[in-house]
PDB file of C-alpha atoms and ligand atoms in Angstrom:
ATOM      1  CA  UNK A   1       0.000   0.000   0.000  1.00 81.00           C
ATOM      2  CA  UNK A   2       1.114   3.166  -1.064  1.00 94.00           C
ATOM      3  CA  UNK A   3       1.094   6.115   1.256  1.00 94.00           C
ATOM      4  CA  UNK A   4       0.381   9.248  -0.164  1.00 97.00           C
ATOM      5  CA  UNK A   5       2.899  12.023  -0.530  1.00 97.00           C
ATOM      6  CA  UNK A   6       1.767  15.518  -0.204  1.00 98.00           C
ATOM      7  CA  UNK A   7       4.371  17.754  -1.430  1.00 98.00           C
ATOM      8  CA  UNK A   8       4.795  21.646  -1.557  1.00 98.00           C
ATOM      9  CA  UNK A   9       7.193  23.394  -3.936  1.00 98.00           C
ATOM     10  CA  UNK A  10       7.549  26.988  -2.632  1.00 98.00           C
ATOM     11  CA  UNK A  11       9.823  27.725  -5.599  1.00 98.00           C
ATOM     12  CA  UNK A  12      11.576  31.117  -5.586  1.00 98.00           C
ATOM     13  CA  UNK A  13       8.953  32.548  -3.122  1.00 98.00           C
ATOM     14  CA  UNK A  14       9.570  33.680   0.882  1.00 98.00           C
ATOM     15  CA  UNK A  15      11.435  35.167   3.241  1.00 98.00           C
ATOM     16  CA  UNK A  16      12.656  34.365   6.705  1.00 98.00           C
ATOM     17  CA  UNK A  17       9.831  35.844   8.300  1.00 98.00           C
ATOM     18  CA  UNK A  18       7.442  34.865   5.853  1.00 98.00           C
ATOM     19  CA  UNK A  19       8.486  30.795   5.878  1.00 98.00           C
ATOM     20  CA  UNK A  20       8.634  30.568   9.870  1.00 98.00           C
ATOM     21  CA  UNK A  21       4.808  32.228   9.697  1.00 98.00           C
ATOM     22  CA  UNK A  22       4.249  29.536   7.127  1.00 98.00           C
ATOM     23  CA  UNK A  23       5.771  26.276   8.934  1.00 98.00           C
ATOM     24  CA  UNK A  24       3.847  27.635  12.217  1.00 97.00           C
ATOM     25  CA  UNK A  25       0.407  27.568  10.494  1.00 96.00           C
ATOM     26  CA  UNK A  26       1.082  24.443   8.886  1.00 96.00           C
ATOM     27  CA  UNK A  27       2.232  22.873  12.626  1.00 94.00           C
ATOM     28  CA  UNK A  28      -0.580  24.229  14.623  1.00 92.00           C
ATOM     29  CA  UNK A  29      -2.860  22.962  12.196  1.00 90.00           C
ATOM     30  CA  UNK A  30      -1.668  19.388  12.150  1.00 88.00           C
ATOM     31  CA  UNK A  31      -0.817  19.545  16.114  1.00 79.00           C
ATOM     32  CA  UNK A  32      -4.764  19.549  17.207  1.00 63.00           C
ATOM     33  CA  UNK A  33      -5.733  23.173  16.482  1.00 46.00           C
ATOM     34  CA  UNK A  34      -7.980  21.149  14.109  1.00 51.00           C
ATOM     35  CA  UNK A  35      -8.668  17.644  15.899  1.00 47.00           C
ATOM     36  CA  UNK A  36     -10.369  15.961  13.023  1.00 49.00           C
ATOM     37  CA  UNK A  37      -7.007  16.336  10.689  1.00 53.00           C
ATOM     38  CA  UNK A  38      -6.418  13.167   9.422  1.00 52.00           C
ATOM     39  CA  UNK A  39      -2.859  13.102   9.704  1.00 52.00           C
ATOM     40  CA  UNK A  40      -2.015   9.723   8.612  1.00 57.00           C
ATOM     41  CA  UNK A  41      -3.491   9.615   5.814  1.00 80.00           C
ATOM     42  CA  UNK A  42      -0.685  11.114   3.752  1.00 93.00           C
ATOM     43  CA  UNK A  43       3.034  12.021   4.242  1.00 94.00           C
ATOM     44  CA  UNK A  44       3.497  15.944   4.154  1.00 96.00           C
ATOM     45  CA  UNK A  45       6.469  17.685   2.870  1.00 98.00           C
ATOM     46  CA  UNK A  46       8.206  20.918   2.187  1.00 98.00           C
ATOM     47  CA  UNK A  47      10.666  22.217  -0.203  1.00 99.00           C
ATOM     48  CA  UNK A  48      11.429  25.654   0.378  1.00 98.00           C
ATOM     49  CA  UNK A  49      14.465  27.653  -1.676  1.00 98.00           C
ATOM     50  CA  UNK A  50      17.971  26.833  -0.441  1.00 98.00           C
ATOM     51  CA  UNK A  51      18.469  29.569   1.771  1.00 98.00           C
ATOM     52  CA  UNK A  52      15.364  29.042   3.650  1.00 98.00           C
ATOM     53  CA  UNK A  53      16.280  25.118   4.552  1.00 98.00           C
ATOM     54  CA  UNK A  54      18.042  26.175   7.937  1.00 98.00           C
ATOM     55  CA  UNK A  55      15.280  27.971   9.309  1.00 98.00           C
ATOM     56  CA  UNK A  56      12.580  25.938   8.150  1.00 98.00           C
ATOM     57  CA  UNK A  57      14.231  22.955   9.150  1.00 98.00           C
ATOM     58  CA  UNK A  58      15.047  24.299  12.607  1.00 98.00           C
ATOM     59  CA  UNK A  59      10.898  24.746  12.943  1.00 97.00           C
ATOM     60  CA  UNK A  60       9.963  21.351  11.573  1.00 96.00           C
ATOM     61  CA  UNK A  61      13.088  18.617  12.968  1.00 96.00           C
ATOM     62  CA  UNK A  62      11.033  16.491  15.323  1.00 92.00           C
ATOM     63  CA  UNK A  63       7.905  17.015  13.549  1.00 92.00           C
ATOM     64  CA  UNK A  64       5.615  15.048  10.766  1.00 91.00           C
ATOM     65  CA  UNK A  65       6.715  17.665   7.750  1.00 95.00           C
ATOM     66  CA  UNK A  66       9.476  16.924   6.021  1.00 97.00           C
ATOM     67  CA  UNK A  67      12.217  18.474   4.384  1.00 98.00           C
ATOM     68  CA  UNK A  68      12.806  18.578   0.683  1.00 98.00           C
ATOM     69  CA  UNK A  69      15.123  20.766  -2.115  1.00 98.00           C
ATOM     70  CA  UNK A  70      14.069  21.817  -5.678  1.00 98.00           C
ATOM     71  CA  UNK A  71      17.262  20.778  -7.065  1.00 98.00           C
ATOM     72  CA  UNK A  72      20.755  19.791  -6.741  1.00 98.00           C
ATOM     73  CA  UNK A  73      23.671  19.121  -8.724  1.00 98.00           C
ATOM     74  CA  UNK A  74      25.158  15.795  -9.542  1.00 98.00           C
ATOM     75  CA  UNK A  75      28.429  15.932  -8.293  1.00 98.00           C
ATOM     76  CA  UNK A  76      29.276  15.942  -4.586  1.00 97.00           C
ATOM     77  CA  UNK A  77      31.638  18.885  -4.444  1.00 98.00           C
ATOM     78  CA  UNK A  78      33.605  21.214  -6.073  1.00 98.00           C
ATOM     79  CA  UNK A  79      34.024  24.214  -8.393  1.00 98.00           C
ATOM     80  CA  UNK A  80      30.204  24.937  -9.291  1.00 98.00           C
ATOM     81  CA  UNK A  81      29.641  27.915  -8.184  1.00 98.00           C
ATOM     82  CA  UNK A  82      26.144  29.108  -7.137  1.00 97.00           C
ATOM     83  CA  UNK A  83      25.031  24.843  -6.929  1.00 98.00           C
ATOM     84  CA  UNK A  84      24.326  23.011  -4.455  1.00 98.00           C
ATOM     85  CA  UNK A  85      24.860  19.442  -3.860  1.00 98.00           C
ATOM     86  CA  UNK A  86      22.847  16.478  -2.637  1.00 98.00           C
ATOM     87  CA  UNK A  87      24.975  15.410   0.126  1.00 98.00           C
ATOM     88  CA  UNK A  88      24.803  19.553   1.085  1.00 98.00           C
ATOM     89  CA  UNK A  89      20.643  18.762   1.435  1.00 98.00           C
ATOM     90  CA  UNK A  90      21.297  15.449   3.011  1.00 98.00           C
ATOM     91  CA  UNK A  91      23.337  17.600   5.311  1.00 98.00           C
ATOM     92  CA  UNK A  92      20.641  20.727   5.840  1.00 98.00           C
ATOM     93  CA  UNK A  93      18.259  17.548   7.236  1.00 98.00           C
ATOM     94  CA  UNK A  94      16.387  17.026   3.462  1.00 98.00           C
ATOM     95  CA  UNK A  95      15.010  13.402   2.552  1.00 98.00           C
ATOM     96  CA  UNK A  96      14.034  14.528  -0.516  1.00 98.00           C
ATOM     97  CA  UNK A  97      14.727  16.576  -3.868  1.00 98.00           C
ATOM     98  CA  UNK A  98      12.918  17.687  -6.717  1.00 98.00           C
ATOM     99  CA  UNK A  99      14.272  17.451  -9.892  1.00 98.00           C
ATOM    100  CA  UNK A 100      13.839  17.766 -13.388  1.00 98.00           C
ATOM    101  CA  UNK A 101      11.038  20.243 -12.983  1.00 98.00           C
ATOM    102  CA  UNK A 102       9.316  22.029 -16.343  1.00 98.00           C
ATOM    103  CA  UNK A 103      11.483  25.102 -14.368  1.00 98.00           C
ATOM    104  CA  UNK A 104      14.344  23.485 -14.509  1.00 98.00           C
ATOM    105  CA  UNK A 105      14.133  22.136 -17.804  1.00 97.00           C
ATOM    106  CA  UNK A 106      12.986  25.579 -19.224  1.00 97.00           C
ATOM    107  CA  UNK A 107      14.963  28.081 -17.905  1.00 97.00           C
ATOM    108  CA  UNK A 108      18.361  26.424 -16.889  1.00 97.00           C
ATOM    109  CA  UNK A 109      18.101  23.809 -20.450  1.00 97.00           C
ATOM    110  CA  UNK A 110      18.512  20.748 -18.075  1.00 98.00           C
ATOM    111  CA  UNK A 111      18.236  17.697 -20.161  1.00 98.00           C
ATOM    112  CA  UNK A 112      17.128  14.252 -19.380  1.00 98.00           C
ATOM    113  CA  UNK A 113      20.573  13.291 -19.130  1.00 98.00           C
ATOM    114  CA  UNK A 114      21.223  16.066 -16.181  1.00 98.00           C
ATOM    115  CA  UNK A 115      18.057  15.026 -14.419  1.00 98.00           C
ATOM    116  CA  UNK A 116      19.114  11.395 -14.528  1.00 98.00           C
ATOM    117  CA  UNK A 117      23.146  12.099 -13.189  1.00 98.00           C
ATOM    118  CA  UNK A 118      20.838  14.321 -10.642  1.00 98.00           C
ATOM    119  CA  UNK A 119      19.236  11.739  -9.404  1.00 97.00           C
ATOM    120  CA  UNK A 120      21.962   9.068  -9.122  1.00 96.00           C
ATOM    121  CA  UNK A 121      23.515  11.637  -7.044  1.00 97.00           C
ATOM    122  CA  UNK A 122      20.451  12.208  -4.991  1.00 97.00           C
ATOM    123  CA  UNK A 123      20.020   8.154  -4.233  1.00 96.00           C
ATOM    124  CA  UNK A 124      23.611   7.901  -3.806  1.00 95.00           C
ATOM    125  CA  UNK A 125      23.581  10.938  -0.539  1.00 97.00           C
ATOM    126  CA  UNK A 126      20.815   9.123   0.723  1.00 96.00           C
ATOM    127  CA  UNK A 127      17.980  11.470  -0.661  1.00 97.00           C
ATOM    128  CA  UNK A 128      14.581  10.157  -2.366  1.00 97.00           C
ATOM    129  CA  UNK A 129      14.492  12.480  -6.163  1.00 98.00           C
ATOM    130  CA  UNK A 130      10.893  13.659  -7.361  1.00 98.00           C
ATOM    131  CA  UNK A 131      11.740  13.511 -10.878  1.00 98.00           C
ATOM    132  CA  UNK A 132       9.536  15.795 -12.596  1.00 98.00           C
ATOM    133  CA  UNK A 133       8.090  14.567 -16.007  1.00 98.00           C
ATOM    134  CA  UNK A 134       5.029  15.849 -18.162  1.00 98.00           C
ATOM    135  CA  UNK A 135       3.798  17.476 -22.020  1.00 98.00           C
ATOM    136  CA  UNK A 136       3.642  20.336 -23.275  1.00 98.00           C
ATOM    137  CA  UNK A 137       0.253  22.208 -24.436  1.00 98.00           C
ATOM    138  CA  UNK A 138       1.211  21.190 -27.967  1.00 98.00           C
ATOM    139  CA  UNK A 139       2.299  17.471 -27.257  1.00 98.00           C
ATOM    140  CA  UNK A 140      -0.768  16.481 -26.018  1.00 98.00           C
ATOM    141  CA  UNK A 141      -2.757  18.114 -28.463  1.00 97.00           C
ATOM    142  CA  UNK A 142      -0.364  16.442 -31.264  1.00 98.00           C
ATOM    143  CA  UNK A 143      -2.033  13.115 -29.168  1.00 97.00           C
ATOM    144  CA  UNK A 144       1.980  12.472 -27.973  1.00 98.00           C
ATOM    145  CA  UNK A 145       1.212  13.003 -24.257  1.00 98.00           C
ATOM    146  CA  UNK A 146       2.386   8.993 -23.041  1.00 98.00           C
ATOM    147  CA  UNK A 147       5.144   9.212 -25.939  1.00 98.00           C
ATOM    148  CA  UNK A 148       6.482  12.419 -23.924  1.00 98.00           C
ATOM    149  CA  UNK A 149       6.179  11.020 -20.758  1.00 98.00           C
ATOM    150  CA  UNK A 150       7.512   7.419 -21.547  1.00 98.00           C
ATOM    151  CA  UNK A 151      10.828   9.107 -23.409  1.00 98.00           C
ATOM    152  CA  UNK A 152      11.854  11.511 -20.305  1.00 98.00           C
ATOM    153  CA  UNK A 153      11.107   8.884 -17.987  1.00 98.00           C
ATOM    154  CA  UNK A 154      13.509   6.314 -20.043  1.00 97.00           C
ATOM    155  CA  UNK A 155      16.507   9.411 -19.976  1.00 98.00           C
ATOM    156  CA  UNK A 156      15.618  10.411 -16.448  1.00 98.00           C
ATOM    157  CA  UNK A 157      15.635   8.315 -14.382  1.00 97.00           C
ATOM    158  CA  UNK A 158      18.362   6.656 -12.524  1.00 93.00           C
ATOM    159  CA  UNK A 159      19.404   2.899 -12.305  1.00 85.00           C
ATOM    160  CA  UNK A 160      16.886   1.638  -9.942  1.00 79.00           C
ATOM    161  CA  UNK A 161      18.499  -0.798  -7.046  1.00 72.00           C
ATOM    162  CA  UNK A 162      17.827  -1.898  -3.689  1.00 71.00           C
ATOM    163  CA  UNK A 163      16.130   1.214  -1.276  1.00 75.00           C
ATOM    164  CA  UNK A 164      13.550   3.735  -1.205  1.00 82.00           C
ATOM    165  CA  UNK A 165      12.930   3.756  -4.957  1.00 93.00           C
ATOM    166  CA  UNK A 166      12.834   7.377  -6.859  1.00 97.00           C
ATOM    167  CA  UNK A 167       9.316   9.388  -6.953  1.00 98.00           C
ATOM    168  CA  UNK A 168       7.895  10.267 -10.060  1.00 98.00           C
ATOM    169  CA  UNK A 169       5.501  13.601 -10.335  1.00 98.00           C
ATOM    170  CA  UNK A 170       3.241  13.801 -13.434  1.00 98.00           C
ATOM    171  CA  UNK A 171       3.232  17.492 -14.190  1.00 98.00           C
ATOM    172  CA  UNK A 172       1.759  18.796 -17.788  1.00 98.00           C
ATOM    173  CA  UNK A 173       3.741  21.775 -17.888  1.00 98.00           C
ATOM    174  CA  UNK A 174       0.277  23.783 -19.776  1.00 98.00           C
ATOM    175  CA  UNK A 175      -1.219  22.894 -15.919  1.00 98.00           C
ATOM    176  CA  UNK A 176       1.415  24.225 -14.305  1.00 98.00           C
ATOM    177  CA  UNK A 177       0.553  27.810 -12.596  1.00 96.00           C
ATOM    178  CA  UNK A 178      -2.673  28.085 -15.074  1.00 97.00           C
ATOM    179  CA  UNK A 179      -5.155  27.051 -12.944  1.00 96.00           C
ATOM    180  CA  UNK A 180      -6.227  24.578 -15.419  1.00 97.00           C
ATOM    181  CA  UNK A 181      -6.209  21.088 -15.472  1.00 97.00           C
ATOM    182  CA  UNK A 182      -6.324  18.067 -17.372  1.00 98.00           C
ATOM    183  CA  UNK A 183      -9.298  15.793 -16.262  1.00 98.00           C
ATOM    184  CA  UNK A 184      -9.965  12.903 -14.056  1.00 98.00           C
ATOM    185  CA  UNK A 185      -9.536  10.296 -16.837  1.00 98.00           C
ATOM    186  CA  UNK A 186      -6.978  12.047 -18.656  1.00 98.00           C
ATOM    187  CA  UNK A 187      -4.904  11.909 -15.269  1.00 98.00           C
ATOM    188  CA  UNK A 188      -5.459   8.306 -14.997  1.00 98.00           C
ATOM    189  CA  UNK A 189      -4.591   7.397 -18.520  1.00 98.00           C
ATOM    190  CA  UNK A 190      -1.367   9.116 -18.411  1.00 98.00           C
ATOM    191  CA  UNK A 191      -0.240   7.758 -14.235  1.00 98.00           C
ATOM    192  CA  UNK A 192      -1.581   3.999 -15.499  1.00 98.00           C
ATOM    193  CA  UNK A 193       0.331   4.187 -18.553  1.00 98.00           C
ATOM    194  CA  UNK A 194       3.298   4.986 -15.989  1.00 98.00           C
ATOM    195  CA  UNK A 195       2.356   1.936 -13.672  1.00 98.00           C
ATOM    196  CA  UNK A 196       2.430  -0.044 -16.799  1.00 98.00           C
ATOM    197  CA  UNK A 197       5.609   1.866 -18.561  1.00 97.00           C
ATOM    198  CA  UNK A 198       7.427   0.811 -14.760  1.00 96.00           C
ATOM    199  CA  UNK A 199       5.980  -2.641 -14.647  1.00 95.00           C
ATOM    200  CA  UNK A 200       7.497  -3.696 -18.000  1.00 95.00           C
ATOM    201  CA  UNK A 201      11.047  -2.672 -16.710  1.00 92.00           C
ATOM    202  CA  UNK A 202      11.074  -3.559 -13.278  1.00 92.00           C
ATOM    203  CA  UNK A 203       8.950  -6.115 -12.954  1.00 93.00           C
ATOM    204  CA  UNK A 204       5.070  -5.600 -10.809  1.00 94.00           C
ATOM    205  CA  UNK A 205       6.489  -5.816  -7.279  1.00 93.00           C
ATOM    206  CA  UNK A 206       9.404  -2.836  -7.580  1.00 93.00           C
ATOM    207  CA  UNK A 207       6.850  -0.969  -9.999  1.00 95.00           C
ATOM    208  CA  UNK A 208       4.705  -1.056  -7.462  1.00 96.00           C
ATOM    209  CA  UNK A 209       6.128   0.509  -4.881  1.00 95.00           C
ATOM    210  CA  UNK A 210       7.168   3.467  -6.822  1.00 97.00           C
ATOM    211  CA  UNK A 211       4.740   6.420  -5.916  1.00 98.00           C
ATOM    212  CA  UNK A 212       3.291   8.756  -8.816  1.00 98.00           C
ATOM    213  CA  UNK A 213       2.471  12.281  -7.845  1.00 98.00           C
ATOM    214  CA  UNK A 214       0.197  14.278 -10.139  1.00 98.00           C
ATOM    215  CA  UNK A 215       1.251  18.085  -9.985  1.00 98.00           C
ATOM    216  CA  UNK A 216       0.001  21.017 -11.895  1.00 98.00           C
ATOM    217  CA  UNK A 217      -2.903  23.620 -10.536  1.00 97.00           C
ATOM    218  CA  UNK A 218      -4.301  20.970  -7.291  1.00 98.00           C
ATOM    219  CA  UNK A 219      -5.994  23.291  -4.806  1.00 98.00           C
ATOM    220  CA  UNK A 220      -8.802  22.821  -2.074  1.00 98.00           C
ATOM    221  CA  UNK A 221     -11.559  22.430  -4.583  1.00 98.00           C
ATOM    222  CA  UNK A 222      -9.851  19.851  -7.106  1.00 98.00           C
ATOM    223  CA  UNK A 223      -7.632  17.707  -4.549  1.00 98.00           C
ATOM    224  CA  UNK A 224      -9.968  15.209  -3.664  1.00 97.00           C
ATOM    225  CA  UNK A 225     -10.958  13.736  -7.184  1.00 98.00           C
ATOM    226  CA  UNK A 226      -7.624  14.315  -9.010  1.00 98.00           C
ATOM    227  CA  UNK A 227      -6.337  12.094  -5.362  1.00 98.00           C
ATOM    228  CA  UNK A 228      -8.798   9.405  -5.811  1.00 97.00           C
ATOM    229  CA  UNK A 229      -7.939   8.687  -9.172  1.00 98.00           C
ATOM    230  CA  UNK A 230      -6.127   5.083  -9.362  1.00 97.00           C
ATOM    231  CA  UNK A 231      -2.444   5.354  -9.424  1.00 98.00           C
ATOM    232  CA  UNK A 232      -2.401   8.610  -7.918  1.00 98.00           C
ATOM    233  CA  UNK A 233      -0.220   8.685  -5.145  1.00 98.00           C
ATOM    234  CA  UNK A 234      -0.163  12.280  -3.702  1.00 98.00           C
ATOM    235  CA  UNK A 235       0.266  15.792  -5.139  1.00 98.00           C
ATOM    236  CA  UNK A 236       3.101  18.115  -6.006  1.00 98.00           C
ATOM    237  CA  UNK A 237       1.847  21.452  -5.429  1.00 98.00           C
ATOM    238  CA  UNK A 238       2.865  25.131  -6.430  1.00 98.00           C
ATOM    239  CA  UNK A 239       1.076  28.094  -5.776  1.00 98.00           C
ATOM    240  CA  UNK A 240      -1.280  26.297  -3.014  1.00 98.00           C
ATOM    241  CA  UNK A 241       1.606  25.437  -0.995  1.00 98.00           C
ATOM    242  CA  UNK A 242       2.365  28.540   0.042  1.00 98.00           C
ATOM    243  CA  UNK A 243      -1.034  28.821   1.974  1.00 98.00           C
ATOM    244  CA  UNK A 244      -1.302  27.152   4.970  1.00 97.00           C
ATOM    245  CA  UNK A 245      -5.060  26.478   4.965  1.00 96.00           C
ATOM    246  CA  UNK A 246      -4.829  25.041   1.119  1.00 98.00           C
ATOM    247  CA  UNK A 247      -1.740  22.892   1.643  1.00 97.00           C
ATOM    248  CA  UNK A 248      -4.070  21.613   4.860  1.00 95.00           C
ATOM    249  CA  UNK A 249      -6.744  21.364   2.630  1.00 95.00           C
ATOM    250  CA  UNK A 250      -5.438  19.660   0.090  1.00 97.00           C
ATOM    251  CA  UNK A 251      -3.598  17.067   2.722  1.00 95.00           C
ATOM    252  CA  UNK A 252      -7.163  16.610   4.227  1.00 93.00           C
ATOM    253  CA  UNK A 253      -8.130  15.161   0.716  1.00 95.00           C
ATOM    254  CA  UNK A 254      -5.982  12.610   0.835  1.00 93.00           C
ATOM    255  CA  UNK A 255      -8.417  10.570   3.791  1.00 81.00           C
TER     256      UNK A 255
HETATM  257  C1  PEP B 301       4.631  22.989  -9.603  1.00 58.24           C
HETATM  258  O1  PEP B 301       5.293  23.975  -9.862  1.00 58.24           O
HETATM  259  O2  PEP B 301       5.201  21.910  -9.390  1.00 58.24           O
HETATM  260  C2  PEP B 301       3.179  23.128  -9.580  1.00 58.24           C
HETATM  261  C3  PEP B 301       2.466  22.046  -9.630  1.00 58.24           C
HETATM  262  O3  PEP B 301       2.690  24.398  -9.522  1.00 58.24           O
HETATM  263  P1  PEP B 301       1.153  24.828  -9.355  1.00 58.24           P
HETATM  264  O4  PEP B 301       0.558  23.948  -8.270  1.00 58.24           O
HETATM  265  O5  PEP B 301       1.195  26.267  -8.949  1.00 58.24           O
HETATM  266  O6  PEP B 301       0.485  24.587 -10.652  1.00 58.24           O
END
């Protein structure tokens, strides 16, 4: 049984100030402020910028919310200036790291390759990788949508061995920020053709235990049907991460 994953990507948004008033909503409202919270239902996670990982790590060690980055580089060390690594987030108390995201890929040109030497180094420090996959507006309506999907997945992602096993999030970057997305059975076409895509290569048991995140435009109002869709496994969320009451919302969804 899968559990889901409820993930928030603050991207290049907050401040000191701002994240600590964040992390404290998102704590008092999983700590009993609201009784009937179903906190078990789902897994909840963070992934603030870089700079913000020591203080919001300082506010949730010891807590259910976990610690992520949105990227890292794939070597350990060295003369990169302005990178960070994944040993470096293993280090600032992260279990996870998102990479490969349409951001990524659009504005810093990072290739499948990248992503996959990305997340080799990110299994290697000890860190589970999101790897971020999903179409364009024009590939899905050129009908290429699984095509896409199935050929980034093949470059991205790392040799799969023994261990927590890499996280995949569906995003279609179109959905992404737009406040629109794709429907129920769309979703479901595209995450079973993943389930099936994993089950050819690593057999049904290890496929299985890979979890599929759907990401682009989830909020309060969508959450619960784009989370009950089969093969499904938990959101990666943008914009509505950055509220407590719709990151707590969309959590909620998940029971
Ligand atoms: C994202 O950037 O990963 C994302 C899903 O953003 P949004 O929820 O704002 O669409």
């Amino acid at each position: 049984m899968r559990r889901k994953l409820i993930a928030g990507n603050w991207k290049m948004n907050g401040l000191r100030a701002s994240a600590a008033s964040l992390i404290q909503e998102l704590l008092d409202g999983i700590s009993g402020a609201e009784p009937s919270f179903e906190l078990l239902a789902c897994e909840l996670l963070v992934c603030p910028p870089a700079c913000l990982l020591e203080t919001v790590g300082g506010l949730t060690a010891g807590t259910p919310v976990e610690l992520g980055g949105q990227d890292c580089h794939c070597a350990e060390a060295g003369a990169h200036t302005g990178d960070i690594s994944a040993v470096m987030l293993k280090d600032a108390g992260c279990a996870y790291v998102i990479l490969g995201h349409s951001e990524r890929r659009s504005d810093h040109g990072e290739s499948d390759a990248l992503v996959r030497a990305k997340a080799g180094a990110a299994l290697a420090a000890g860190l589970t990788p999101i790897v971020c996959v999903g179409e364009t507006a024009a590939e899905r309506d050129d009908g290429r949508t699984l095509a896409v999907v199935e050929t980034q997945l093949a470059g991205s992602l790392p040799e799969l061995g023994p261990g927590r096993p890499p996280i995949i999030a569906y995003e279609p970057v179109w959905a992404i920020g737009s406040g629109r997305t794709p429907s129920t059975s769309e979703v479901g076409e595209v995450h079973g053709g993943v389930r099936r895509w994993l089950e050819a290569r690593l057999g049904a048991e290890a496929a299985a235990a890979v979890r599929i995140l759907y990401g682009g435009s989830m909020k309060p109002g969508n959450a619960a049907e784009l989370l009950a869709v089969p093969d499904v496994d938990g959101g990666l969320i943008g914009g509505a991460s950055l509220k407590a009451e719709d990151f707590l919302a969309i959590a909620r969804a998940c029971g």
